[in-house]
Tab-separated table of C-alpha atoms in Angstrom:
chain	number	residue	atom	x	y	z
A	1	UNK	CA	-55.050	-57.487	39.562
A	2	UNK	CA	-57.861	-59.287	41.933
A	3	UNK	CA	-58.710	-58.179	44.935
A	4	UNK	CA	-58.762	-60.558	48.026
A	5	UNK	CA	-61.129	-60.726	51.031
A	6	UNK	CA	-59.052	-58.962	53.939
A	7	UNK	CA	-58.907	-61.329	57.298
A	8	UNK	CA	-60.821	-60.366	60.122
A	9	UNK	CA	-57.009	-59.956	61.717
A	10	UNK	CA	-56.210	-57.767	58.712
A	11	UNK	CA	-59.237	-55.423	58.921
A	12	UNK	CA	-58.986	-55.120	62.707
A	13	UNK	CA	-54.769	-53.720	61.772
A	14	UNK	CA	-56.036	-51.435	58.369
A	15	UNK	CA	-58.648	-49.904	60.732
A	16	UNK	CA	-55.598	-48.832	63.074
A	17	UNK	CA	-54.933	-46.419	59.873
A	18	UNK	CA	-58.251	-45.243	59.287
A	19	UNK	CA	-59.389	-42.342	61.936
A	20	UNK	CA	-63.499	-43.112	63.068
A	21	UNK	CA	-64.176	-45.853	60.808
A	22	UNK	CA	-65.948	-48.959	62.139
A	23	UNK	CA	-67.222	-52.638	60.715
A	24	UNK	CA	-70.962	-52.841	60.745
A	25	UNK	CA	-73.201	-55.256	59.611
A	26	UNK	CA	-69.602	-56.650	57.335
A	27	UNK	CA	-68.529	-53.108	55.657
A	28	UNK	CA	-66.505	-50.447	56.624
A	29	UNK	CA	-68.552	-47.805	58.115
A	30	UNK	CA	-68.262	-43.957	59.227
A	31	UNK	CA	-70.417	-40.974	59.556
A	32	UNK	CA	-69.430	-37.222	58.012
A	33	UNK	CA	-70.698	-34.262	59.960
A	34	UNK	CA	-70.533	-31.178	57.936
A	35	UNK	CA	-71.770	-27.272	59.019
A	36	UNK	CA	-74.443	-27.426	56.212
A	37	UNK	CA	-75.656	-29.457	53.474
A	38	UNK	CA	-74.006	-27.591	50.599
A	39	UNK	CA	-70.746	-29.197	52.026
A	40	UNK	CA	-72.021	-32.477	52.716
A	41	UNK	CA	-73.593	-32.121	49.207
A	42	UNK	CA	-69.777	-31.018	48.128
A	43	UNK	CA	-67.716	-33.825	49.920
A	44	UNK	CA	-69.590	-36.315	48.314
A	45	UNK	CA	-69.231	-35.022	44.683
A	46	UNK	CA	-65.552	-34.500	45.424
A	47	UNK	CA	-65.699	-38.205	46.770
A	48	UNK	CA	-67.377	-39.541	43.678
A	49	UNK	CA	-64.951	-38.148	41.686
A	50	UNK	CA	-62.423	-40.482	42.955
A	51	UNK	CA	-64.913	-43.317	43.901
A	52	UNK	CA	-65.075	-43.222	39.281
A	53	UNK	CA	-61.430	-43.046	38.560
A	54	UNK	CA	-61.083	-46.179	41.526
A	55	UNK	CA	-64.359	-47.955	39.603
A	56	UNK	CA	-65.245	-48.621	43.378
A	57	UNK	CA	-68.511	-47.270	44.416
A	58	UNK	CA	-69.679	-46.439	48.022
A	59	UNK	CA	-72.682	-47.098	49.739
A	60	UNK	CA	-73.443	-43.709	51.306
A	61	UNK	CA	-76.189	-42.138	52.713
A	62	UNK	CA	-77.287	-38.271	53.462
A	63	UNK	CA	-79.540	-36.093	55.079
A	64	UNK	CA	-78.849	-32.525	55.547
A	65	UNK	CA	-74.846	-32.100	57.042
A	66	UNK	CA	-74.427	-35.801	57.700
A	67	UNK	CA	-73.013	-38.412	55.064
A	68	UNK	CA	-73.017	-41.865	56.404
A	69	UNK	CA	-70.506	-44.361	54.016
A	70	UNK	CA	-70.691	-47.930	54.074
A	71	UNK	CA	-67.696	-50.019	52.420
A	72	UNK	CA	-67.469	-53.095	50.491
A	73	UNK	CA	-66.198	-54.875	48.185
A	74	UNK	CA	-69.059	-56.415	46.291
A	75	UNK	CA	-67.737	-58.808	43.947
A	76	UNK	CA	-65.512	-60.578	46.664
A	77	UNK	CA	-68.321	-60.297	49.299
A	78	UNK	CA	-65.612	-58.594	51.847
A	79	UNK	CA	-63.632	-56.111	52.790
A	80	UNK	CA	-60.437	-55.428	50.266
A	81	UNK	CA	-57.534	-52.883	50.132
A	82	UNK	CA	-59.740	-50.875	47.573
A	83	UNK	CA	-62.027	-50.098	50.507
A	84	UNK	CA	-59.231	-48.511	52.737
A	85	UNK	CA	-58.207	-46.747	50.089
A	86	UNK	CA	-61.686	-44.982	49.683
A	87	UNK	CA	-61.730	-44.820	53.134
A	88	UNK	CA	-58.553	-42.857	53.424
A	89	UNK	CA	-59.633	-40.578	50.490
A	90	UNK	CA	-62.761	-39.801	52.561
A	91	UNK	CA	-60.828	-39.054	55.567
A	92	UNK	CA	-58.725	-36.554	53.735
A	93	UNK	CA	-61.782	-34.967	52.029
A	94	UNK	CA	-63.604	-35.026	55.087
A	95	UNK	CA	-61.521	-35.207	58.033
């Protein structure tokens, strides 16, 4: 199945479902805050685990207790679905 470029109208209504997520710079974009590194460190192994099995990859970012993610879909040059979805796995990983 291809993925599809979202709308700017559909990203503005997906983000709706998404708790603290943002577009920057064209990608879906948050920031983790965790009480130390070992669970920042542990959030985004958890997250990679799924990020794998999804063959969609994030963008992320840490220093000590903070993971920043950036989302997009590469090969369409966009945000897709497939983003949300990683999103949404984040949130529930991370809160």
């Amino acid at each position: 199945m291809a993925t599809e470029k979202l709308a700017k109208s559909e990203i503005e209504e997906c983000l709706k479902g998404v708790s603290g997520w943002s577009v920057e710079d064209g990608k879906l974009h948050k920031q983790f805050q965790f009480e130390s590194f070992v669970e920042a460190f542990g959030f985004m192994t958890s997250l990679a685990l799924i990020a794998e099995k999804m063959n969609h990859h994030p963008e992320w970012f840490n220093v000590y207790n903070r993971v920043t993610i950036d989302l997009m879909t590469h090969d369409i040059g966009g945000i897709s679905d497939l983003d949300f979805q990683l999103a949404k796995e984040a949130d529930k990983l991370g809160g």
